[in-house]
Amino acid sequence: TPDILAFADSVKDIPNIHFNNYGLSSKEEIKPFYTEYTSLSTDWHRYLNRSKEKIDLKFRTLYDYVIENNIGKIDLLKIDTEAWDFEVMKGLKDKIWDVTYIQFEFGWPVYGESDTVEDIYEYFKGYNVYDIGGSPNNYVITKKTLNYPQIK
């Protein structure tokens, strides 16, 4: 959108701020996005015939981004992608082990019926998944021990 492009232009000279003309997902693909909706959640298909304006969005994996930009370690990965968080996390593939903390939101019904917090917990077996509260629920995934309720 013009607002985002104007913002990107205003911060282009600040070190370590990079804008990319694609979204992140669990796989490389092109997905339709209907501009009157703000989410690519698993519910997006319900609105396909209701929106007047459609754009095709390019998606890549965070794994590819990390490799291409020679990123060795990520201390904190904060994901807030309006119901697309789990897809972004899955796109890290084995680079997930290079992240110390992943903070994300998860709230019903944004993920639809197929993804649950338990699915995320199962996907990240070997990690601790903590509910750090808030609305929607905020979670942290880490190998470290934190003083928050752990999802089991």
Short mmCIF file of C-alpha atoms in Angstrom, two decimals:
data_model
loop_
_atom_site.label_atom_id
_atom_site.label_comp_id
_atom_site.label_asym_id
_atom_site.label_seq_id
_atom_site.Cartn_x
_atom_site.Cartn_y
_atom_site.Cartn_z
CA THR A 1 0.00 0.00 0.00
CA PRO A 2 1.14 3.61 -0.41
CA ASP A 3 1.43 4.06 3.39
CA ILE A 4 3.79 1.12 3.73
CA LEU A 5 5.87 2.26 0.78
CA ALA A 6 6.14 5.77 2.24
CA PHE A 7 7.21 4.33 5.60
CA ALA A 8 9.78 2.06 3.96
CA ASP A 9 11.23 5.03 2.11
CA SER A 10 11.43 7.10 5.31
CA VAL A 11 13.57 4.50 7.11
CA LYS A 12 15.67 3.25 4.20
CA ASP A 13 18.89 4.82 5.55
CA ILE A 14 18.62 3.29 9.03
CA PRO A 15 21.06 0.39 9.45
CA ASN A 16 19.62 -3.10 9.91
CA ILE A 17 16.13 -2.23 8.69
CA HIS A 18 15.25 -4.14 5.55
CA PHE A 19 11.98 -4.26 3.66
CA ASN A 20 11.23 -7.20 1.41
CA ASN A 21 8.55 -7.38 -1.21
CA TYR A 22 7.21 -10.79 -0.17
CA GLY A 23 5.57 -12.54 2.74
CA LEU A 24 6.78 -15.46 4.82
CA SER A 25 5.21 -18.89 4.91
CA SER A 26 6.06 -22.58 5.30
CA LYS A 27 6.75 -22.89 1.56
CA GLU A 28 7.50 -20.79 -1.48
CA GLU A 29 4.29 -19.98 -3.30
CA ILE A 30 1.97 -17.35 -4.72
CA LYS A 31 -1.29 -16.84 -2.79
CA PRO A 32 -4.25 -14.63 -3.57
CA PHE A 33 -5.00 -11.90 -1.05
CA TYR A 34 -8.31 -10.11 -0.96
CA THR A 35 -7.67 -6.54 0.10
CA GLU A 36 -10.70 -5.98 2.30
CA TYR A 37 -9.44 -8.69 4.70
CA THR A 38 -6.36 -8.41 6.88
CA SER A 39 -5.47 -12.06 7.39
CA LEU A 40 -4.23 -15.05 5.44
CA SER A 41 -5.45 -17.39 8.17
CA THR A 42 -6.89 -20.75 7.32
CA ASP A 43 -10.29 -19.02 7.17
CA TRP A 44 -9.31 -16.77 4.24
CA HIS A 45 -10.90 -19.06 1.64
CA ARG A 46 -14.36 -18.31 3.07
CA TYR A 47 -14.20 -14.82 1.62
CA LEU A 48 -12.90 -15.55 -1.87
CA ASN A 49 -16.02 -14.49 -3.73
CA ARG A 50 -16.87 -11.51 -1.52
CA SER A 51 -13.94 -9.22 -2.17
CA LYS A 52 -13.70 -7.01 -5.21
CA GLU A 53 -9.93 -6.49 -5.27
CA LYS A 54 -7.45 -9.35 -5.35
CA ILE A 55 -3.68 -9.22 -5.50
CA ASP A 56 -1.26 -12.13 -5.81
CA LEU A 57 1.32 -12.20 -3.03
CA LYS A 58 4.68 -13.92 -3.26
CA PHE A 59 5.68 -16.00 -0.23
CA ARG A 60 9.07 -17.39 0.72
CA THR A 61 10.37 -19.29 3.72
CA LEU A 62 12.21 -17.77 6.64
CA TYR A 63 14.75 -20.56 6.17
CA ASP A 64 15.65 -19.20 2.72
CA TYR A 65 15.83 -15.65 4.09
CA VAL A 66 18.20 -16.70 6.90
CA ILE A 67 20.46 -18.60 4.46
CA GLU A 68 20.52 -15.84 1.82
CA ASN A 69 21.33 -13.16 4.40
CA ASN A 70 23.91 -15.26 6.25
CA ILE A 71 22.10 -14.99 9.58
CA GLY A 72 23.75 -17.39 12.00
CA LYS A 73 21.80 -16.88 15.22
CA ILE A 74 18.54 -15.17 16.11
CA ASP A 75 18.12 -14.12 19.73
CA LEU A 76 14.44 -13.13 19.51
CA LEU A 77 12.03 -13.81 16.67
CA LYS A 78 8.79 -11.87 17.22
CA ILE A 79 6.02 -13.01 14.91
CA ASP A 80 2.70 -11.18 14.59
CA THR A 81 1.29 -12.07 11.20
CA GLU A 82 -2.44 -12.05 11.89
CA ALA A 83 -3.11 -15.78 12.06
CA TRP A 84 -0.17 -16.85 9.90
CA ASP A 85 2.38 -17.25 12.74
CA PHE A 86 2.57 -21.05 12.70
CA GLU A 87 3.11 -21.07 8.92
CA VAL A 88 6.01 -18.61 9.33
CA MET A 89 7.53 -20.72 12.13
CA LYS A 90 7.29 -23.91 10.05
CA GLY A 91 9.18 -22.06 7.31
CA LEU A 92 12.28 -21.93 9.54
CA LYS A 93 12.76 -25.68 9.03
CA ASP A 94 15.98 -26.84 10.78
CA LYS A 95 17.09 -23.24 11.35
CA ILE A 96 14.62 -23.24 14.24
CA TRP A 97 17.50 -24.50 16.38
CA ASP A 98 19.33 -21.20 15.76
CA VAL A 99 16.60 -19.18 17.50
CA THR A 100 16.78 -18.58 21.26
CA TYR A 101 13.24 -17.22 21.73
CA ILE A 102 10.21 -17.19 19.43
CA GLN A 103 7.30 -15.01 20.58
CA PHE A 104 3.98 -15.37 18.78
CA GLU A 105 0.25 -14.89 19.22
CA PHE A 106 -2.37 -17.58 19.06
CA GLY A 107 -6.06 -17.02 19.58
CA TRP A 108 -9.18 -18.86 18.50
CA PRO A 109 -10.60 -18.80 15.86
CA VAL A 110 -7.80 -17.22 13.82
CA TYR A 111 -6.18 -20.52 12.86
CA GLY A 112 -9.35 -22.30 11.91
CA GLU A 113 -10.03 -25.85 12.97
CA SER A 114 -6.80 -27.50 11.84
CA ASP A 115 -4.11 -25.82 13.99
CA THR A 116 -4.13 -25.80 17.78
CA VAL A 117 -1.65 -24.82 20.46
CA GLU A 118 -1.11 -28.55 20.93
CA ASP A 119 -0.10 -28.80 17.24
CA ILE A 120 2.49 -26.10 17.83
CA TYR A 121 3.69 -27.87 20.98
CA GLU A 122 3.98 -31.15 19.06
CA TYR A 123 5.83 -29.45 16.18
CA PHE A 124 8.36 -27.96 18.60
CA LYS A 125 8.99 -31.12 20.63
CA GLY A 126 12.14 -30.61 22.65
CA TYR A 127 11.32 -26.95 23.22
CA ASN A 128 9.43 -25.38 26.10
CA VAL A 129 6.22 -23.59 25.09
CA TYR A 130 5.11 -20.94 27.59
CA ASP A 131 1.87 -18.99 27.83
CA ILE A 132 2.99 -15.45 28.72
CA GLY A 133 -0.57 -14.09 28.71
CA GLY A 134 -2.26 -11.22 26.94
CA SER A 135 -5.05 -11.09 24.43
CA PRO A 136 -4.89 -12.91 22.13
CA ASN A 137 -2.75 -15.36 24.01
CA ASN A 138 0.96 -14.73 23.69
CA TYR A 139 3.39 -17.61 23.73
CA VAL A 140 7.15 -18.04 23.84
CA ILE A 141 9.01 -21.07 22.50
CA THR A 142 12.51 -21.61 23.87
CA LYS A 143 14.99 -24.21 25.10
CA LYS A 144 15.39 -22.13 28.26
CA THR A 145 13.37 -22.32 31.47
CA LEU A 146 11.09 -19.31 32.10
CA ASN A 147 8.89 -18.34 35.03
CA TYR A 148 5.60 -18.67 33.09
CA PRO A 149 2.99 -21.43 32.78
CA GLN A 150 4.25 -24.10 30.42
CA ILE A 151 1.94 -25.71 27.85
CA LYS A 152 2.09 -29.49 28.06
#
